[in-house]
């Protein structure tokens, strides 16, 4: 029973760490990365659809991304969604077949803004992990058919797992900050 609670908590914490890393990858550095554009929601015939499902993307140059829509009728909506995307600031050009999005050079001030955004996302992920820990601790406390010593050991193991996952988020955060501040 204790092992089930701990296994579920570990799994959920691991998913939170992966989600945080995914969020970090969506904050841009100096390069145009297709991952930045994957989750931009486009109003596709009245339905918000991720750009990754509507178009192919490649980056021929460091700060340029070429977006080729699968449906040419969605070209204007894709262009509008990219222009309105927060924290991107891309200059968009449309030639009727594909879209070229050029990301501006990052200034030091803009880099610091992105570091703040990444730190906020990291803190959200840590809060998520702490909430998972709280739920698992409540589940452990609710177990009545096991002894207090076993529950105490389970709680110690839960704390160790929580610390390991929070450290993983901190490591990913440090890497992303170093990547953002690199000129």
XYZ file of N, CA, C and O in Angstrom:
732
model
N 0.813 -1.186 0.000
C 0.000 0.000 0.000
C 0.861 1.256 0.000
O 0.612 2.153 -0.802
N 1.858 1.303 0.882
C 2.753 2.454 0.926
C 3.505 2.563 -0.391
O 3.655 3.660 -0.940
N 3.943 1.422 -0.921
C 4.690 1.448 -2.185
C 3.821 1.945 -3.335
O 4.313 2.622 -4.243
N 2.522 1.639 -3.305
C 1.613 2.133 -4.346
C 1.501 3.651 -4.297
O 1.543 4.324 -5.330
N 1.352 4.193 -3.085
C 1.240 5.647 -2.917
C 2.528 6.318 -3.395
O 2.493 7.318 -4.127
N 3.682 5.739 -3.010
C 4.963 6.325 -3.407
C 5.183 6.219 -4.914
O 5.686 7.159 -5.540
N 4.808 5.091 -5.498
C 4.985 4.920 -6.947
C 4.129 5.925 -7.717
O 4.593 6.530 -8.697
N 2.898 6.138 -7.261
C 2.022 7.106 -7.925
C 2.597 8.518 -7.790
O 2.609 9.291 -8.754
N 3.103 8.860 -6.607
C 3.684 10.189 -6.383
C 4.919 10.381 -7.263
O 5.095 11.448 -7.870
N 5.783 9.359 -7.347
C 6.986 9.458 -8.187
C 6.601 9.699 -9.640
O 7.199 10.531 -10.319
N 5.614 8.951 -10.113
C 5.187 9.079 -11.503
C 4.672 10.493 -11.778
O 5.045 11.122 -12.767
N 3.813 11.007 -10.904
C 3.257 12.342 -11.092
C 4.350 13.410 -11.003
O 4.336 14.379 -11.768
N 5.302 13.240 -10.088
C 6.392 14.207 -9.958
C 7.274 14.191 -11.206
O 7.702 15.239 -11.683
N 7.526 12.999 -11.719
C 8.329 12.889 -12.944
C 7.634 13.618 -14.094
O 8.276 14.327 -14.876
N 6.320 13.450 -14.194
C 5.566 14.137 -15.246
C 5.627 15.648 -15.062
O 5.701 16.400 -16.034
N 5.617 16.119 -13.813
C 5.726 17.563 -13.554
C 7.082 18.095 -13.995
O 7.173 19.183 -14.566
N 8.142 17.333 -13.738
C 9.487 17.749 -14.162
C 9.551 17.813 -15.689
O 10.076 18.775 -16.262
N 9.004 16.807 -16.355
C 9.006 16.799 -17.827
C 8.194 17.964 -18.379
O 8.587 18.594 -19.360
N 7.066 18.255 -17.754
C 6.240 19.391 -18.199
C 6.998 20.702 -18.017
O 6.930 21.591 -18.878
N 7.742 20.823 -16.909
C 8.529 22.042 -16.676
C 9.610 22.188 -17.743
O 9.821 23.280 -18.285
N 10.294 21.095 -18.067
C 11.326 21.152 -19.101
C 10.720 21.535 -20.450
O 11.328 22.284 -21.219
N 9.521 21.018 -20.711
C 8.829 21.363 -21.953
C 8.485 22.855 -21.968
O 8.643 23.524 -22.987
N 8.025 23.367 -20.837
C 7.719 24.797 -20.731
C 8.984 25.636 -20.940
O 8.945 26.664 -21.599
N 10.102 25.173 -20.368
C 11.362 25.906 -20.533
C 11.759 25.958 -22.001
O 12.280 26.964 -22.471
N 11.527 24.879 -22.736
C 11.929 24.852 -24.146
C 11.095 25.812 -24.984
O 11.516 26.209 -26.070
N 9.915 26.198 -24.478
C 9.076 27.133 -25.216
C 9.488 28.585 -25.020
O 8.948 29.459 -25.681
N 10.401 28.840 -24.094
C 10.930 30.199 -23.921
C 12.150 30.310 -24.810
O 13.071 29.499 -24.719
N 12.154 31.303 -25.671
C 13.174 31.364 -26.703
C 14.531 31.826 -26.194
O 14.642 32.592 -25.254
N 15.525 31.334 -26.854
C 16.885 31.820 -26.649
C 17.221 32.620 -27.899
O 16.340 33.199 -28.498
N 18.441 32.649 -28.345
C 18.809 33.442 -29.504
C 18.449 32.800 -30.831
O 18.547 33.444 -31.862
N 18.038 31.544 -30.822
C 17.775 30.819 -32.070
C 16.284 30.612 -32.296
O 15.516 30.534 -31.360
N 15.919 30.509 -33.563
C 14.534 30.161 -33.909
C 14.419 28.647 -33.809
O 15.078 27.914 -34.531
N 13.602 28.182 -32.915
C 13.446 26.762 -32.668
C 11.990 26.389 -32.953
O 11.086 27.035 -32.435
N 11.738 25.368 -33.771
C 10.349 24.987 -34.048
C 9.538 24.712 -32.778
O 8.321 24.897 -32.779
N 10.182 24.297 -31.694
C 9.453 24.030 -30.441
C 8.792 25.301 -29.907
O 7.779 25.232 -29.217
N 9.348 26.468 -30.234
C 8.756 27.728 -29.791
C 7.376 27.932 -30.404
O 6.509 28.560 -29.817
N 7.194 27.421 -31.604
C 5.983 27.675 -32.364
C 4.969 26.532 -32.281
O 3.820 26.711 -32.656
N 5.389 25.359 -31.806
C 4.531 24.175 -31.810
C 3.191 24.397 -31.122
O 2.167 23.936 -31.597
N 3.203 25.084 -29.998
C 1.994 25.189 -29.183
C 1.208 26.475 -29.410
O 0.222 26.713 -28.719
N 1.635 27.303 -30.350
C 0.862 28.507 -30.655
C -0.502 28.057 -31.168
O -0.599 27.248 -32.085
N -1.554 28.578 -30.564
C -2.904 28.181 -30.957
C -3.397 29.045 -32.114
O -3.371 30.266 -32.046
N -3.826 28.388 -33.181
C -4.347 29.040 -34.376
C -5.845 28.781 -34.437
O -6.292 27.657 -34.210
N -6.610 29.821 -34.752
C -8.057 29.671 -34.908
C -8.316 29.032 -36.267
O -8.409 29.716 -37.280
N -8.416 27.714 -36.291
C -8.571 26.960 -37.539
C -10.030 26.569 -37.697
O -10.502 25.652 -37.034
N -10.730 27.308 -38.511
C -12.171 27.102 -38.731
C -12.936 27.064 -37.413
O -13.757 26.185 -37.175
N -12.628 28.029 -36.545
C -13.341 28.170 -35.283
C -12.831 27.315 -34.145
O -13.342 27.394 -33.041
N -11.825 26.500 -34.389
C -11.288 25.626 -33.354
C -9.838 26.002 -33.059
O -9.025 26.049 -33.976
N -9.484 26.287 -31.796
C -8.078 26.562 -31.478
C -7.250 25.287 -31.679
O -7.496 24.276 -31.028
N -6.300 25.353 -32.604
C -5.497 24.189 -32.962
C -4.021 24.547 -32.849
O -3.615 25.601 -33.331
N -3.195 23.676 -32.247
C -1.759 23.955 -32.168
C -1.144 24.046 -33.573
O -1.491 23.270 -34.464
N -0.247 25.002 -33.738
C 0.390 25.234 -35.037
C 1.108 23.992 -35.542
O 1.127 23.725 -36.744
N 1.667 23.194 -34.654
C 2.376 21.976 -35.045
C 1.495 20.988 -35.800
O 1.990 20.161 -36.560
N 0.168 21.077 -35.620
C -0.758 20.184 -36.323
C -1.202 20.751 -37.665
O -1.800 20.054 -38.474
N -0.908 22.041 -37.894
C -1.385 22.702 -39.112
C -0.290 22.957 -40.140
O -0.611 23.287 -41.287
N 0.978 22.842 -39.735
C 2.045 23.239 -40.651
C 3.342 22.502 -40.342
O 3.582 22.084 -39.211
N 4.162 22.394 -41.374
C 5.512 21.882 -41.206
C 6.448 23.055 -40.940
O 6.236 24.154 -41.458
N 7.461 22.840 -40.113
C 8.369 23.928 -39.753
C 9.819 23.487 -39.881
O 10.154 22.356 -39.530
N 10.649 24.385 -40.394
C 12.095 24.153 -40.388
C 12.800 25.491 -40.280
O 12.223 26.534 -40.577
N 14.028 25.466 -39.803
C 14.754 26.727 -39.686
C 16.027 26.694 -40.535
O 17.014 26.077 -40.150
N 15.989 27.380 -41.681
C 17.143 27.419 -42.567
C 18.267 28.297 -42.024
O 19.424 28.104 -42.384
N 17.938 29.269 -41.182
C 18.933 30.163 -40.583
C 18.702 30.204 -39.083
O 17.661 29.785 -38.595
N 19.663 30.762 -38.363
C 19.599 30.751 -36.904
C 18.370 31.457 -36.348
O 17.762 30.993 -35.399
N 17.983 32.593 -36.937
C 16.867 33.351 -36.372
C 15.626 33.346 -37.267
O 14.706 34.109 -37.042
N 15.600 32.493 -38.279
C 14.469 32.439 -39.199
C 13.827 31.053 -39.168
O 14.523 30.051 -39.162
N 12.514 31.049 -39.179
C 11.767 29.798 -39.219
C 10.816 29.864 -40.408
O 10.114 30.850 -40.586
N 10.827 28.810 -41.225
C 9.924 28.730 -42.368
C 8.784 27.790 -41.985
O 9.011 26.649 -41.586
N 7.557 28.311 -42.124
C 6.365 27.561 -41.753
C 5.563 27.302 -43.023
O 5.156 28.235 -43.708
N 5.362 26.028 -43.344
C 4.617 25.640 -44.546
C 3.300 24.999 -44.116
O 3.287 23.870 -43.645
N 2.187 25.717 -44.286
C 0.893 25.173 -43.871
C 0.472 23.992 -44.754
O 0.748 23.976 -45.947
N -0.186 23.018 -44.150
C -0.715 21.892 -44.909
C -1.955 22.340 -45.688
O -2.238 21.823 -46.753
N -2.679 23.309 -45.122
C -3.869 23.857 -45.769
C -3.589 25.336 -46.040
O -3.477 26.132 -45.112
N -3.476 25.701 -47.318
C -3.135 27.089 -47.676
C -4.212 28.070 -47.224
O -3.946 29.253 -47.051
N -5.436 27.594 -46.995
C -6.509 28.464 -46.525
C -6.288 28.959 -45.107
O -6.906 29.932 -44.670
N -5.423 28.302 -44.380
C -5.160 28.687 -42.992
C -3.990 29.664 -42.882
O -3.622 30.062 -41.775
N -3.425 30.074 -44.001
C -2.223 30.918 -44.010
C -2.410 32.206 -43.202
O -1.577 32.543 -42.363
N -3.506 32.915 -43.445
C -3.747 34.197 -42.756
C -3.933 33.989 -41.257
O -3.417 34.774 -40.450
N -4.653 32.936 -40.878
C -4.885 32.680 -39.453
C -3.584 32.296 -38.749
O -3.337 32.699 -37.617
N -2.742 31.519 -39.419
C -1.448 31.146 -38.840
C -0.598 32.393 -38.651
O 0.010 32.596 -37.598
N -0.571 33.240 -39.675
C 0.203 34.484 -39.593
C -0.296 35.346 -38.430
O 0.505 35.855 -37.636
N -1.610 35.482 -38.290
C -2.194 36.287 -37.211
C -1.820 35.701 -35.838
O -1.486 36.432 -34.912
N -1.863 34.393 -35.709
C -1.550 33.749 -34.425
C -0.085 33.969 -34.043
O 0.227 34.207 -32.870
N 0.823 33.909 -35.018
C 2.246 34.113 -34.729
C 2.503 35.554 -34.313
O 3.244 35.820 -33.358
N 1.873 36.502 -35.021
C 2.051 37.918 -34.683
C 1.533 38.201 -33.276
O 2.142 38.966 -32.518
N 0.428 37.567 -32.884
C -0.181 37.827 -31.582
C 0.400 36.974 -30.454
O -0.015 37.123 -29.309
N 1.331 36.087 -30.761
C 1.907 35.210 -29.727
C 2.695 36.047 -28.716
O 3.524 36.870 -29.104
N 2.437 35.842 -27.416
C 3.162 36.607 -26.394
C 4.618 36.156 -26.292
O 4.949 35.009 -26.553
N 5.475 37.084 -25.930
C 6.902 36.821 -25.682
C 7.653 36.302 -26.900
O 8.686 35.675 -26.763
N 7.153 36.541 -28.100
C 7.832 36.047 -29.288
C 8.418 37.205 -30.075
O 9.597 37.204 -30.399
N 7.610 38.188 -30.411
C 8.078 39.367 -31.124
C 8.596 39.078 -32.520
O 9.480 39.771 -33.010
N 8.077 38.058 -33.172
C 8.574 37.664 -34.496
C 8.063 38.604 -35.580
O 6.929 39.053 -35.546
N 8.940 38.898 -36.548
C 8.542 39.626 -37.753
C 8.098 38.577 -38.755
O 8.851 37.664 -39.078
N 6.874 38.720 -39.265
C 6.288 37.675 -40.088
C 6.109 38.163 -41.520
O 5.625 39.265 -41.755
N 6.520 37.318 -42.462
C 6.317 37.599 -43.873
C 5.593 36.431 -44.523
O 5.903 35.275 -44.259
N 4.617 36.743 -45.388
C 3.773 35.727 -46.002
C 3.865 35.910 -47.515
O 3.565 36.973 -48.029
N 4.268 34.866 -48.249
C 4.348 34.989 -49.707
C 3.226 34.231 -50.415
O 3.299 34.000 -51.617
N 2.191 33.828 -49.681
C 1.065 33.127 -50.280
C 1.206 31.613 -50.250
O 0.236 30.896 -50.426
N 2.410 31.115 -50.028
C 2.645 29.672 -49.968
C 3.172 29.272 -48.594
O 2.756 28.280 -48.023
N 4.100 30.082 -48.083
C 4.683 29.794 -46.779
C 4.872 31.083 -46.005
O 4.721 32.179 -46.533
N 5.200 30.915 -44.740
C 5.403 32.052 -43.842
C 6.843 32.009 -43.347
O 7.332 30.954 -42.952
N 7.500 33.151 -43.387
C 8.838 33.278 -42.810
C 8.717 34.117 -41.546
O 8.288 35.269 -41.610
N 9.101 33.541 -40.430
C 9.087 34.254 -39.154
C 10.528 34.494 -38.738
O 11.300 33.550 -38.585
N 10.888 35.763 -38.586
C 12.240 36.124 -38.182
C 12.187 36.664 -36.765
O 11.435 37.605 -36.478
N 12.972 36.064 -35.896
C 13.007 36.507 -34.505
C 14.035 37.623 -34.364
O 15.135 37.527 -34.904
N 13.692 38.685 -33.621
C 14.644 39.777 -33.433
C 15.794 39.343 -32.520
O 15.675 38.390 -31.747
N 16.894 40.068 -32.636
C 18.053 39.827 -31.763
C 17.636 40.117 -30.325
O 16.904 41.056 -30.057
N 18.069 39.271 -29.404
C 17.712 39.475 -27.998
C 18.613 40.527 -27.362
O 19.834 40.428 -27.432
N 17.988 41.519 -26.734
C 18.759 42.506 -25.979
C 18.967 41.949 -24.568
O 18.303 40.997 -24.158
N 19.861 42.588 -23.832
C 20.121 42.125 -22.472
C 18.867 42.254 -21.607
O 18.555 41.370 -20.809
N 18.125 43.340 -21.808
C 16.898 43.550 -21.048
C 15.878 42.446 -21.342
O 15.234 41.916 -20.437
N 15.760 42.095 -22.620
C 14.812 41.052 -23.030
C 15.233 39.694 -22.466
O 14.397 38.896 -22.044
N 16.530 39.432 -22.437
C 17.031 38.178 -21.861
C 16.652 38.078 -20.388
O 16.252 37.024 -19.909
N 16.790 39.194 -19.670
C 16.449 39.192 -18.241
C 14.951 38.966 -18.040
O 14.548 38.300 -17.086
N 14.128 39.513 -18.941
C 12.689 39.253 -18.870
C 12.406 37.766 -19.036
O 11.583 37.190 -18.323
N 13.092 37.145 -19.995
C 12.892 35.718 -20.229
C 13.359 34.898 -19.029
O 12.751 33.874 -18.704
N 14.432 35.320 -18.369
C 14.888 34.609 -17.165
C 13.797 34.671 -16.094
O 13.515 33.674 -15.426
N 13.158 35.845 -15.943
C 12.066 35.966 -14.964
C 10.917 35.026 -15.315
O 10.330 34.390 -14.440
N 10.591 34.955 -16.599
C 9.510 34.068 -17.042
C 9.848 32.617 -16.723
O 9.024 31.862 -16.209
N 11.094 32.229 -17.011
C 11.524 30.846 -16.757
C 11.499 30.544 -15.266
O 11.075 29.467 -14.853
N 11.946 31.501 -14.452
C 11.913 31.284 -12.993
C 10.478 31.103 -12.499
O 10.221 30.268 -11.628
N 9.552 31.881 -13.048
C 8.144 31.745 -12.644
C 7.611 30.368 -13.034
O 6.903 29.724 -12.256
N 7.969 29.904 -14.235
C 7.530 28.570 -14.662
C 8.152 27.492 -13.772
O 7.509 26.502 -13.437
N 9.406 27.685 -13.381
C 10.073 26.743 -12.480
C 9.400 26.706 -11.120
O 9.213 25.633 -10.525
N 9.026 27.873 -10.605
C 8.347 27.928 -9.311
C 6.979 27.253 -9.393
O 6.575 26.541 -8.467
N 6.272 27.438 -10.510
C 4.981 26.757 -10.694
C 5.162 25.240 -10.665
O 4.346 24.521 -10.084
N 6.234 24.756 -11.295
C 6.494 23.317 -11.309
C 6.819 22.805 -9.897
O 6.367 21.726 -9.505
N 7.571 23.595 -9.137
C 7.889 23.196 -7.758
C 6.624 23.149 -6.907
O 6.451 22.241 -6.085
N 5.737 24.102 -7.110
C 4.467 24.110 -6.374
C 3.665 22.867 -6.719
O 3.070 22.223 -5.847
N 3.671 22.502 -7.985
C 2.969 21.295 -8.421
C 3.528 20.065 -7.703
O 2.763 19.211 -7.222
N 4.834 19.977 -7.617
C 5.465 18.832 -6.941
C 5.121 18.826 -5.454
O 4.831 17.779 -4.874
N 5.123 20.002 -4.839
C 4.758 20.064 -3.417
C 3.303 19.644 -3.195
O 2.981 19.010 -2.190
N 2.435 20.004 -4.129
C 1.032 19.584 -4.016
C 0.907 18.067 -4.133
O 0.105 17.448 -3.433
N 1.694 17.477 -5.022
C 1.700 16.016 -5.163
C 2.194 15.380 -3.854
O 1.633 14.387 -3.390
N 3.242 15.982 -3.271
C 3.762 15.469 -1.997
C 2.689 15.546 -0.919
O 2.485 14.594 -0.160
N 1.974 16.676 -0.850
C 0.934 16.840 0.175
C -0.146 15.778 0.012
O -0.580 15.159 0.980
N -0.567 15.549 -1.219
C -1.607 14.539 -1.487
C -1.118 13.146 -1.088
O -1.847 12.377 -0.456
N 0.139 12.825 -1.440
C 0.698 11.510 -1.096
C 0.812 11.361 0.427
O 0.530 10.290 0.971
N 1.205 12.441 1.110
C 1.318 12.385 2.575
C -0.056 12.152 3.201
O -0.194 11.359 4.132
N -1.076 12.819 2.658
C -2.443 12.594 3.161
C -2.868 11.148 2.923
O -3.501 10.528 3.782
N -2.512 10.606 1.758
C -2.843 9.210 1.462
C -2.128 8.267 2.427
O -2.705 7.271 2.868
N -0.858 8.578 2.733
C -0.123 7.744 3.697
C -0.761 7.822 5.079
O -0.897 6.804 5.767
N -1.141 9.015 5.496
C -1.752 9.182 6.818
C -3.103 8.479 6.909
O -3.524 8.066 7.991
N -3.770 8.329 5.774
C -5.087 7.687 5.756
C -4.997 6.164 5.860
O -5.998 5.509 6.139
N -3.809 5.609 5.623
C -3.653 4.156 5.722
C -3.776 3.742 7.189
O -3.047 4.219 8.047
N -4.693 2.836 7.470
C -4.921 2.425 8.864
C -4.376 1.031 9.154
O -4.118 0.702 10.300
N -4.190 0.215 8.115
C -3.784 -1.167 8.359
C -2.256 -1.367 8.406
O -1.788 -2.483 8.417
N -1.487 -0.269 8.400
C -0.026 -0.386 8.531
C 0.417 0.387 9.768
O -0.271 1.294 10.235
N 1.580 0.013 10.277
C 2.076 0.608 11.507
C 2.639 2.009 11.301
O 2.968 2.420 10.194
N 2.771 2.722 12.431
C 3.287 4.086 12.393
C 4.727 4.141 11.888
O 5.113 5.094 11.203
N 5.524 3.129 12.236
C 6.923 3.109 11.797
C 7.015 2.999 10.279
O 7.840 3.662 9.647
N 6.165 2.159 9.699
C 6.179 1.998 8.239
C 5.732 3.290 7.558
O 6.298 3.690 6.539
N 4.739 3.952 8.117
C 4.285 5.226 7.549
C 5.394 6.267 7.654
O 5.627 7.035 6.716
N 6.089 6.298 8.779
C 7.194 7.253 8.950
C 8.294 6.993 7.915
O 8.850 7.939 7.335
N 8.611 5.708 7.670
C 9.615 5.374 6.634
C 9.120 5.813 5.259
O 9.878 6.337 4.453
N 7.839 5.590 5.005
C 7.253 6.014 3.735
C 7.324 7.522 3.553
O 7.617 8.019 2.464
N 7.070 8.266 4.625
C 7.139 9.730 4.554
C 8.569 10.200 4.313
O 8.784 11.159 3.564
N 9.539 9.524 4.931
C 10.948 9.875 4.688
C 11.311 9.638 3.224
O 11.989 10.448 2.599
N 10.861 8.520 2.691
C 11.142 8.216 1.287
C 10.441 9.231 0.380
O 11.009 9.676 -0.622
N 9.235 9.623 0.749
C 8.493 10.628 -0.018
C 9.249 11.958 -0.034
O 9.353 12.609 -1.082
N 9.808 12.340 1.111
C 10.597 13.576 1.176
C 11.828 13.490 0.277
O 12.178 14.456 -0.406
N 12.487 12.331 0.275
C 13.675 12.157 -0.569
C 13.309 12.250 -2.050
O 14.022 12.894 -2.842
N 12.195 11.633 -2.430
C 11.733 11.679 -3.821
C 11.385 13.119 -4.205
O 11.744 13.592 -5.284
N 10.710 13.820 -3.302
C 10.328 15.211 -3.564
C 11.573 16.067 -3.766
O 11.644 16.856 -4.714
N 12.551 15.898 -2.894
C 13.786 16.687 -3.006
C 14.499 16.393 -4.323
O 14.983 17.312 -4.994
N 14.533 15.145 -4.726
C 15.206 14.780 -5.982
C 14.509 15.448 -7.174
O 15.181 15.958 -8.084
N 13.193 15.481 -7.177
C 12.473 16.079 -8.304
C 12.591 17.602 -8.300
O 12.703 18.224 -9.361
N 12.582 18.220 -7.131
C 12.767 19.674 -7.063
C 14.184 20.031 -7.513
O 14.389 21.018 -8.227
N 15.173 19.203 -7.138
C 16.548 19.431 -7.603
C 16.643 19.301 -9.118
O 17.382 20.045 -9.765
N 15.889 18.372 -9.706
C 15.887 18.211 -11.167
C 15.335 19.466 -11.839
O 15.865 19.912 -12.873
N 14.306 20.055 -11.258
C 13.761 21.303 -11.806
C 14.782 22.425 -11.663
O 14.989 23.209 -12.591
N 15.449 22.503 -10.504
C 16.476 23.531 -10.304
C 17.605 23.396 -11.323
O 18.089 24.399 -11.855
N 18.029 22.161 -11.601
C 19.091 21.941 -12.592
C 18.659 22.395 -13.979
O 19.408 23.074 -14.687
N 17.444 22.029 -14.367
C 16.934 22.445 -15.678
C 16.810 23.963 -15.740
O 17.112 24.579 -16.774
N 16.407 24.570 -14.642
C 16.271 26.019 -14.572
C 17.632 26.699 -14.732
O 17.759 27.670 -15.487
N 18.645 26.181 -14.060
C 19.994 26.764 -14.177
C 20.509 26.661 -15.605
O 21.105 27.604 -16.126
N 20.279 25.511 -16.249
C 20.723 25.341 -17.637
C 20.035 26.341 -18.549
O 20.659 26.948 -19.414
N 18.716 26.515 -18.350
C 17.971 27.415 -19.221
C 18.389 28.866 -18.977
O 18.532 29.641 -19.922
N 18.639 29.241 -17.717
C 19.098 30.595 -17.421
C 20.447 30.857 -18.075
O 20.655 31.912 -18.677
N 21.355 29.892 -17.987
C 22.675 30.061 -18.604
C 22.530 30.190 -20.121
O 23.196 31.024 -20.751
N 21.621 29.409 -20.695
C 21.374 29.463 -22.143
C 20.792 30.827 -22.537
O 21.172 31.393 -23.549
N 19.898 31.354 -21.711
C 19.285 32.650 -22.015
C 20.268 33.811 -21.888
O 20.233 34.742 -22.685
N 21.131 33.744 -20.897
C 22.053 34.848 -20.646
C 23.297 34.794 -21.521
O 24.064 35.753 -21.559
N 23.493 33.669 -22.214
C 24.641 33.518 -23.101
C 24.451 34.439 -24.314
O 23.410 34.434 -24.964
N 25.485 35.226 -24.620
C 25.375 36.166 -25.740
C 25.974 35.590 -26.985
O 26.916 34.899 -27.016
